Coordinates of C-alpha atoms and ligand atoms in Angstrom, one line a residue:
X1 CA 0.3 0.3 0.2
X2 CA 1.3 3.6 -1.0
X3 CA 0.1 6.2 0.9
X4 CA 1.2 9.9 0.8
X5 CA 1.3 12.4 3.9
X6 CA 0.5 16.0 3.5
X7 CA 3.5 18.2 5.6
X8 CA 5.5 17.6 8.3
X9 CA 4.4 19.6 11.2
X10 CA 3.3 17.7 14.8
X11 CA 0.3 15.8 13.3
X12 CA 2.2 14.6 9.7
X13 CA 5.5 13.4 12.0
X14 CA 2.7 11.3 14.6
X15 CA 1.2 10.3 11.4
X16 CA 4.5 8.9 10.1
X17 CA 5.0 7.2 13.7
X18 CA 2.4 5.6 13.9
X19 CA 2.8 4.1 9.8
X20 CA 5.8 2.9 10.6
X21 CA 4.8 1.2 14.4
X22 CA 1.4 -0.3 13.0
X23 CA 2.4 -0.8 9.6
X24 CA 5.9 -2.0 9.3
X25 CA 7.3 -1.4 5.5
X26 CA 4.4 0.1 4.4
X27 CA 5.8 2.8 1.8
X28 CA 4.6 5.9 2.5
X29 CA 5.8 10.2 1.5
X30 CA 5.3 12.8 3.3
X31 CA 5.4 15.4 1.4
X32 CA 6.8 19.1 2.8
X33 CA 6.9 22.6 1.5
X34 CA 9.8 24.0 3.2
X35 CA 12.9 22.6 4.3
X36 CA 12.3 21.6 7.4
X37 CA 10.1 19.7 9.9
X38 CA 8.0 21.5 12.3
X39 CA 5.5 23.4 10.6
X40 CA 3.9 26.2 12.2
X41 CA 6.4 26.1 15.8
X42 CA 9.7 26.9 12.8
X43 CA 10.7 30.7 13.7
X44 CA 10.8 32.6 10.7
X45 CA 11.8 37.4 10.2
X46 CA 10.2 36.5 6.8
X47 CA 6.5 38.0 7.2
X48 CA 5.1 37.5 3.9
X49 CA 6.1 35.2 1.0
X50 CA 9.1 32.9 1.1
X51 CA 11.5 32.6 -1.7
X52 CA 9.8 30.0 -4.1
X53 CA 6.7 33.5 -3.4
X54 CA 4.8 30.8 -1.1
X55 CA 2.5 32.5 1.7
X56 CA 5.1 31.4 4.6
X57 CA 3.8 29.5 6.5
X58 CA 4.5 29.3 10.0
X59 CA 2.5 31.7 12.6
X60 CA 5.6 31.8 15.1
X61 CA 6.6 35.3 16.8
X62 CA 9.9 35.4 18.1
X63 CA 8.7 35.6 22.0
X64 CA 6.7 32.9 21.8
X65 CA 6.2 30.3 24.9
X66 CA 3.6 27.2 24.4
X67 CA -0.1 28.0 26.6
X68 CA -0.2 24.3 27.6
X69 CA 3.0 22.3 29.6
X70 CA 5.3 20.5 28.4
X71 CA 3.5 17.6 30.0
X72 CA 0.3 17.9 27.5
X73 CA 2.5 17.9 24.4
X74 CA 4.1 14.8 24.6
X75 CA 4.1 11.6 22.5
X76 CA 3.3 8.5 24.2
X77 CA 6.9 6.6 25.5
X78 CA 8.5 10.1 24.0
X79 CA 9.1 12.6 26.3
X80 CA 11.1 16.0 25.5
X81 CA 15.4 15.6 26.8
X82 CA 16.6 16.4 30.0
X83 CA 17.4 19.9 29.3
X84 CA 13.2 20.9 30.0
X85 CA 13.8 19.5 33.3
X86 CA 12.3 22.3 35.5
X87 CA 10.2 23.9 32.9
X88 CA 7.2 22.9 31.5
X89 CA 6.1 26.3 29.2
X90 CA 8.7 25.7 26.9
X91 CA 9.8 28.1 24.0
X92 CA 9.3 27.5 19.8
X93 CA 12.8 26.5 19.4
X94 CA 12.1 24.1 22.1
X95 CA 8.8 22.4 20.2
X96 CA 11.4 22.0 16.7
X97 CA 13.9 20.4 18.6
X98 CA 11.7 18.2 20.3
X99 CA 9.8 16.8 16.8
X100 CA 12.5 17.0 14.9
X101 CA 14.3 14.4 17.3
X102 CA 11.2 12.4 17.0
X103 CA 11.1 12.4 13.5
X104 CA 15.1 11.0 13.5
X105 CA 14.2 8.8 16.8
X106 CA 11.7 7.0 14.1
X107 CA 13.9 7.7 10.9
X108 CA 11.1 9.0 10.0
X109 CA 14.3 12.3 8.1
X110 CA 14.8 10.3 4.7
X111 CA 10.6 9.8 4.2
X112 CA 10.1 13.4 4.4
X113 CA 10.8 15.2 0.7
X114 CA 11.3 17.9 1.6
X115 CA 10.5 21.9 -0.3
X116 CA 7.8 19.2 -2.3
X117 CA 3.6 21.2 -2.1
X118 CA 1.1 19.8 -3.3
X119 CA -0.9 21.3 -5.6
X120 CA -3.8 18.9 -6.1
X121 CA -5.2 15.4 -4.6
X122 CA -7.5 13.4 -7.0
X123 CA -9.2 10.6 -6.3
X124 CA -8.7 7.9 -9.7
X125 CA -11.7 5.6 -10.7
X126 CA -8.9 2.9 -9.6
X127 CA -9.5 3.6 -5.9
X128 CA -6.5 5.5 -5.7
X129 CA -5.4 9.2 -5.4
X130 CA -3.5 11.3 -8.1
X131 CA -1.3 13.9 -6.8
X132 CA 0.3 16.7 -8.3
X133 CA 3.5 18.0 -6.7
X134 CA 6.0 20.8 -6.9
X135 CA 9.1 20.6 -6.5
X136 CA 9.6 24.2 -5.5
X137 CA 13.8 24.5 -6.3
X138 CA 13.8 22.3 -9.3
X139 CA 10.5 23.9 -11.1
X140 CA 9.8 21.2 -11.7
X141 CA 5.7 19.0 -11.4
X142 CA 5.2 15.8 -11.1
X143 CA 2.6 13.2 -10.5
X144 CA 1.9 10.4 -8.8
X145 CA -0.5 7.6 -7.1
X146 CA -1.3 6.6 -4.0
X147 CA -3.6 4.0 -2.1
X148 CA -3.9 6.5 0.8
X149 CA -3.7 10.4 2.2
X150 CA -3.5 12.0 4.9
X151 CA -4.1 15.8 5.2
X152 CA -2.1 17.2 8.0
X153 CA -1.6 20.9 6.4
X154 CA -2.4 22.9 9.8
X155 CA -5.4 25.5 10.3
X156 CA -3.7 28.5 11.2
X157 CA -1.3 29.7 8.8
X158 CA -4.2 31.4 6.7
X159 CA -5.8 34.8 8.2
X160 CA -9.1 36.0 8.7
X161 CA -9.7 38.9 8.0
X162 CA -12.3 40.6 9.0
X163 CA -14.2 44.1 7.8
X164 CA -14.4 46.7 9.9
X165 CA -16.2 50.0 8.7
X166 CA -12.9 53.1 7.8
X167 CA -10.3 49.9 6.7
X168 CA -9.5 52.0 3.9
X169 CA -9.2 55.9 5.8
X170 CA -7.3 54.3 9.0
X171 CA -3.6 55.7 8.3
X172 CA -1.8 54.0 10.5
X173 CA -0.5 50.5 9.9
X174 CA -2.3 47.2 10.0
X175 CA -1.3 44.3 10.6
X176 CA -2.7 40.4 11.2
X177 CA -0.6 38.6 14.1
X178 CA -0.1 35.9 11.1
X179 CA 3.1 38.2 10.5
X180 CA 3.2 39.6 13.8
X181 CA 6.9 39.1 14.4
X182 CA 8.6 41.5 17.3
X183 CA 7.3 44.5 19.3
X184 CA 9.7 46.9 18.4
X185 CA 8.4 48.3 15.0
X186 CA 4.8 49.4 17.3
X187 CA 7.4 50.7 20.3
X188 CA 5.8 53.9 21.7
X189 CA 2.6 54.2 20.0
X190 CA -0.8 53.3 20.9
X191 CA -2.4 49.8 19.6
X192 CA -4.9 48.2 19.0
X193 CA -5.8 45.0 19.2
X194 CA -8.2 43.0 18.2
X195 CA -9.2 39.5 19.9
X196 CA -9.4 38.5 22.8
X197 CA -7.8 34.5 22.0
X198 CA -4.6 33.3 22.6
X199 CA -2.6 35.3 20.4
X200 CA -4.6 38.5 21.2
X201 CA -3.9 38.3 25.0
X202 CA -0.5 37.3 25.0
X203 CA 0.5 40.2 22.0
X204 CA -1.3 42.5 24.3
X205 CA 1.1 41.5 27.1
X206 CA 4.1 41.4 24.8
X207 CA 2.6 45.2 22.5
X208 CA 2.7 46.6 26.4
X209 CA 6.8 46.6 26.8
X210 CA 6.8 48.4 24.0
X211 CA 4.0 50.2 23.5
X212 CA 2.2 54.1 25.2
X213 CA -0.7 52.0 25.2
X214 CA -2.7 48.8 24.1
X215 CA -6.0 49.5 23.9
X216 CA -7.7 45.4 23.7
X217 CA -10.7 44.9 21.8
X218 CA -13.0 41.5 23.0
X219 CA -16.0 40.2 23.5
X220 CA -15.4 37.3 26.3
X221 CA -17.9 37.6 29.1
X222 CA -14.5 34.8 30.0
X223 CA -12.0 38.2 30.2
X224 CA -13.5 40.3 32.9
X225 CA -11.3 37.9 35.1
X226 CA -7.9 38.6 33.3
X227 CA -6.0 40.8 34.9
X228 CA -3.2 42.7 32.5
X229 CA -0.5 45.3 33.2
X230 CA -1.4 48.9 33.5
X231 CA -0.8 49.8 30.0
X232 CA -3.3 47.2 28.9
X233 CA -7.5 48.4 28.4
X234 CA -9.4 46.3 27.6
X235 CA -12.8 48.0 25.2
X236 CA -16.1 45.8 23.3
X237 CA -16.3 45.8 20.5
X238 CA -15.1 48.3 17.4
X239 CA -17.4 50.1 15.9
X240 CA -15.8 52.4 13.1
X241 CA -11.7 53.2 12.6
X242 CA -11.1 56.4 11.8
X243 CA -8.2 58.5 9.5
X244 CA -6.2 57.9 13.4
X245 CA -8.6 56.7 15.6
X246 CA -11.0 54.5 16.7
X247 CA -14.8 54.7 18.2
X248 CA -15.8 51.4 20.2
X249 CA -19.7 49.8 20.7
X250 CA -19.7 51.6 23.9
X251 CA -19.6 55.2 22.4
X252 CA -15.7 55.4 23.7
X253 CA -13.4 57.0 21.5
X254 CA -9.3 56.2 21.4
X255 CA -6.5 57.7 19.5
X256 CA -4.3 55.0 18.3
X257 CA -1.5 54.3 15.5
X258 CA -1.4 50.2 14.8
X259 CA -3.9 47.5 14.5
X260 CA -2.9 44.1 14.9
X261 CA -5.6 41.8 13.9
X262 CA -5.9 38.6 15.9
X263 CA -8.8 37.6 14.6
X264 CA -7.6 33.6 13.8
X265 CA -7.4 31.3 11.2
X266 CA -9.4 30.1 8.2
X267 CA -8.9 26.4 6.7
X268 CA -6.2 26.6 3.4
X269 CA -6.5 23.0 1.3
X270 CA -6.4 24.9 -2.4
X271 CA -5.0 21.1 -3.1
X272 CA -8.2 19.3 -2.7
X273 CA -9.7 19.5 -5.8
X274 CA -13.9 19.2 -5.8
X275 CA -14.0 15.5 -6.9
X276 CA -12.6 15.1 -2.9
X277 CA -16.5 15.3 -2.2
X278 CA -15.9 17.3 0.1
X279 CA -17.3 20.8 1.4
X280 CA -14.3 23.2 2.5
X281 CA -15.8 26.4 4.0
X282 CA -13.3 28.1 6.5
X283 CA -14.1 26.8 9.5
X284 CA -14.8 22.9 8.4
X285 CA -14.4 20.8 6.4
X286 CA -17.6 17.8 5.5
X287 CA -18.5 15.2 5.7
X288 CA -16.0 13.4 8.4
X289 CA -16.3 10.8 10.5
X290 CA -15.3 11.7 14.0
X291 CA -13.2 15.0 12.4
X292 CA -11.2 13.0 10.5
X293 CA -11.9 10.0 8.4
X294 CA -13.1 11.1 4.0
X295 CA -16.9 9.4 4.8
X296 CA -17.6 10.4 0.8
X297 CA -13.9 8.3 0.4
X298 CA -12.8 6.6 3.8
X299 CA -8.7 6.4 2.2
X300 CA -8.6 10.0 2.9
X301 CA -7.6 11.9 6.0
X302 CA -7.6 14.9 8.3
X303 CA -5.3 15.4 11.7
X304 CA -6.1 17.8 14.0
X305 CA -8.7 19.8 12.4
X306 CA -10.1 19.8 16.2
X307 CA -9.8 23.3 18.4
X308 CA -9.8 23.6 21.8
X309 CA -7.8 20.5 23.3
X310 CA -3.8 20.0 24.0
X311 CA -3.3 19.0 20.3
X312 CA 0.3 16.4 20.0
X313 CA -0.9 13.2 22.3
X314 CA -4.9 14.1 19.8
X315 CA -2.9 13.5 17.1
X316 CA -2.0 10.5 18.1
X317 CA -4.7 8.8 18.8
X318 CA -6.4 10.4 15.6
X319 CA -3.5 8.8 13.4
X320 CA -3.6 5.6 15.6
X321 CA -7.1 5.6 14.6
X322 CA -6.2 6.4 11.3
X323 CA -3.9 3.6 10.4
X324 CA -6.1 1.0 11.7
X325 CA -9.0 1.2 9.6
X326 CA -5.5 1.3 6.7
X327 CA -4.1 -2.2 8.1
X328 CA -7.5 -3.5 8.9
X329 CA -7.1 -4.4 12.0
X330 CA -11.0 -2.4 12.6
X331 CA -13.8 -1.9 9.6
X332 CA -15.2 2.0 9.6
X333 CA -18.8 1.6 9.9
X334 CA -21.0 1.5 7.2
X335 CA -21.5 4.9 5.0
X336 CA -24.6 5.4 6.3
X337 CA -24.0 5.2 9.8
X338 CA -20.8 7.5 9.3
X339 CA -23.0 10.1 8.2
X340 CA -25.5 9.6 11.1
X341 CA -23.2 10.2 13.1
X342 CA -21.4 14.0 11.2
X343 CA -25.5 14.9 10.7
X344 CA -26.1 15.0 15.0
X345 CA -22.7 16.6 14.9
X346 CA -23.4 19.1 12.6
X347 CA -26.8 20.0 14.0
X348 CA -25.0 20.8 17.7
X349 CA -22.9 22.8 15.8
X350 CA -26.4 24.5 14.4
X351 CA -28.1 24.2 17.7
X352 CA -25.9 25.4 19.9
X353 CA -23.7 27.5 17.6
X354 CA -20.9 25.9 18.4
X355 CA -17.6 26.1 16.6
X356 CA -17.3 23.2 13.8
X357 CA -15.0 20.2 15.3
X358 CA -14.6 21.8 18.3
X359 CA -14.1 19.4 21.5
X360 CA -13.4 21.4 24.3
X361 CA -14.7 19.5 27.3
X362 CA -15.4 16.8 25.0
X363 CA -11.6 15.7 25.2
X364 CA -11.7 12.9 27.6
X365 CA -14.9 11.7 25.9
X366 CA -12.9 12.1 22.3
X367 CA -10.4 9.7 23.6
X368 CA -12.2 7.6 24.6
X369 CA -14.1 6.8 21.6
X370 CA -10.5 6.3 19.6
X371 CA -9.6 4.5 22.5
X372 CA -12.7 2.2 22.5
X373 CA -13.3 2.1 18.3
X374 CA -9.7 1.2 17.2
X375 CA -8.3 -0.5 21.1
X376 CA -5.4 2.0 21.0
X377 CA -2.8 3.7 23.1
X378 CA -4.8 6.2 25.5
X379 CA -2.9 8.3 27.7
X380 CA -2.6 8.6 31.6
X381 CA -6.0 10.5 33.6
X382 CA -2.6 13.1 34.8
X383 CA -2.1 13.8 31.5
X384 CA -6.2 15.2 31.4
X385 CA -6.0 16.5 35.1
X386 CA -2.5 18.6 34.0
X387 CA -4.9 20.3 31.0
X388 CA -7.3 21.2 32.7
X389 CA -5.0 22.7 35.7
X390 CA -3.0 25.4 32.8
X391 CA -6.7 25.9 31.5
X392 CA -7.8 27.2 34.6
X393 CA -4.6 28.8 36.1
X394 CA -4.3 30.9 32.8
X395 CA -7.4 32.4 33.6
X396 CA -6.6 32.8 37.3
X397 CA -3.3 34.0 36.9
X398 CA -2.1 34.7 33.0
X399 CA 0.2 37.0 34.1
X400 CA 2.6 34.1 35.9
X401 CA 0.8 30.8 34.9
X402 CA 3.8 30.0 33.2
X403 CA 6.2 29.4 36.1
X404 CA 4.6 27.0 36.6
X405 CA 6.2 23.6 36.9
X406 CA 4.4 20.2 36.4
X407 CA 6.2 16.7 37.1
X408 CA 4.1 13.9 37.2
X409 CA 4.0 11.7 40.5
X410 CA 2.1 8.5 38.2
X411 CA -0.6 7.9 36.2
X412 CA -3.0 10.0 38.2
X413 CA -1.6 12.6 40.3
X414 CA 1.5 15.9 39.8
X415 CA 2.9 18.2 42.0
X416 CA 2.8 21.8 40.5
X417 CA 4.9 24.9 42.2
X418 CA 5.8 28.2 40.3
X419 CA 9.0 29.3 39.9
X420 CA 7.6 33.6 40.9
X421 CA 5.8 31.8 44.7
X422 CA 2.4 31.6 42.9
X423 CA 0.6 29.5 45.6
Ligands
FAD1 P1 1.7 23.0 11.0 O1 2.2 23.0 12.1 O2 0.8 24.0 10.4 O3 2.2 22.0 10.2 C1 1.7 21.9 8.6 C2 2.7 21.7 7.8 O4 2.2 21.3 6.7 C3 3.7 23.0 7.5 O5 5.2 22.1 7.9 C4 3.7 23.7 6.0 O6 4.6 24.2 5.7 C5 3.2 21.9 5.9 N1 2.1 22.0 4.5 C6 0.7 22.7 4.3 N2 0.2 23.4 3.2 C7 1.4 22.1 2.2 C8 0.9 22.2 1.3 N3 0.7 21.8 -0.3 N4 2.0 21.2 0.5 C9 4.2 20.8 1.6 N5 3.1 20.7 2.4 C10 2.8 21.5 3.7 N6 -0.7 24.3 20.5 C11 0.0 22.9 21.5 O7 -0.3 22.0 21.7 N7 0.5 24.5 23.0 C12 0.5 25.9 22.2 O8 1.0 26.0 22.7 C13 0.0 26.6 20.9 N8 0.5 27.4 20.8 C14 0.5 28.0 19.2 C15 0.7 29.6 18.9 C16 0.2 30.0 18.1 C17 0.9 30.8 17.7 C18 0.2 28.2 17.0 C19 -0.3 29.7 15.2 C20 -0.1 27.4 16.8 C21 -0.1 27.0 18.5 N9 0.0 25.7 18.7 C22 -0.6 25.1 20.3 C23 -1.2 25.7 17.9 C24 -0.2 23.8 16.7 O9 -1.1 24.8 15.6 C25 -0.3 23.1 17.4 O10 0.6 22.0 18.1 C26 0.4 21.9 15.4 O11 1.6 22.3 16.1 C27 -0.1 21.8 14.6 O12 -0.1 21.0 14.2 P2 0.4 20.8 12.4 O13 1.4 19.6 11.7 O14 -2.1 20.0 11.9 O15 0.2 22.2 11.2

């Protein structure tokens, strides 16, 4: 069986591991657009286009530290090396090193075709897939056939731009967080940050170290709990932009010099042809069984579409589930049953105005389902407990939670200390 994996980020690499372990001898190739493993974790000073004219993939900024402890960002049986003892929240370079070590350990490097950009994926009448790929340095295109496809191209690289009245008249600097690298360009400026997700909150704090004022515009009621540095003022939604100021919906106005849009990302899979039988919107791919399997052609898998969770372990569970459908260890339900699951999930999305592919508090159920269905490995309860604890510490101690250090005591228990002495 010949298998293609698109992307050598955290998701594509763990698919490689599962293929090595669950399908020994499988003939697989990982196509990677850039010249390294690690995907979005690979920091670059470039902001917009790479040397081949393609949009920069990485959304990392220079100072980024993870918003989850490393204890929740580990693959099965592959801990972070000893250099990270005594610290839980790592920087992007540490994560890249971990992923490089992982790729070397499972002998994946030789399976990766670097600088190979997949431009088209098309199902064939003989139940195979045709991939068109550009060898970027040679500027040459070729086509290859495979029996199964893993789509692991990430979904946090295509900025979700929003429209606001007055964007065309505002005379200052406007940027999406995808392109943000360092705070220096904002020195002494009055900055408007729009959006209070992980980037919006972290970058508001970072900008407050150089800017004159930071206005964080959001509509998230849970932000009330978060204590920011003095220079950060929480504001409601923006009503309109003027030449050098912003009007908010509560009637207040602030002078601003620059805007940073932390408004999230859109799905971007331009290589999937209509024949793949999927509908791709800004935030969803459908119909998928359990956010992974293309119900119309179940030899196509998506790893990592799920939101709001600890992701590396989830990627590994998903990857194992999918490889076990390929090696015949499990059979997928009949198409009608998979469609029923998807319809039920879809109606929940509509009814509760839930985000598509959002797992949130149902993370344990999701892991349990995969484990029961495919007899996969399963993470110890302590990992879920650390995830829960770190999420709550992030809210209660936003400015200090990254000084927490977790120690796993056993499968159920952990210990936490805070290097700043915060209880
Ligand atoms: P990516 O890392 O995006 O990798 C996708 C790979 O596919 C890339 O290498 C890309 O070059 C390649 N590719 C794309 N298109 C093609 C193509 N057409 N042909 C060939 N190759 C292609 N997660 C956490 O667990 N903890 C955190 O603290 C955390 N912080 C984050 C902070 C930021 C700013 C961002 C953006 C994300 C963060 N995440 C965090 C989420 C992070 O995205 C995931 O943890 C994970 O790294 C995603 O891995 P991936 O392999 O799905 O995607």
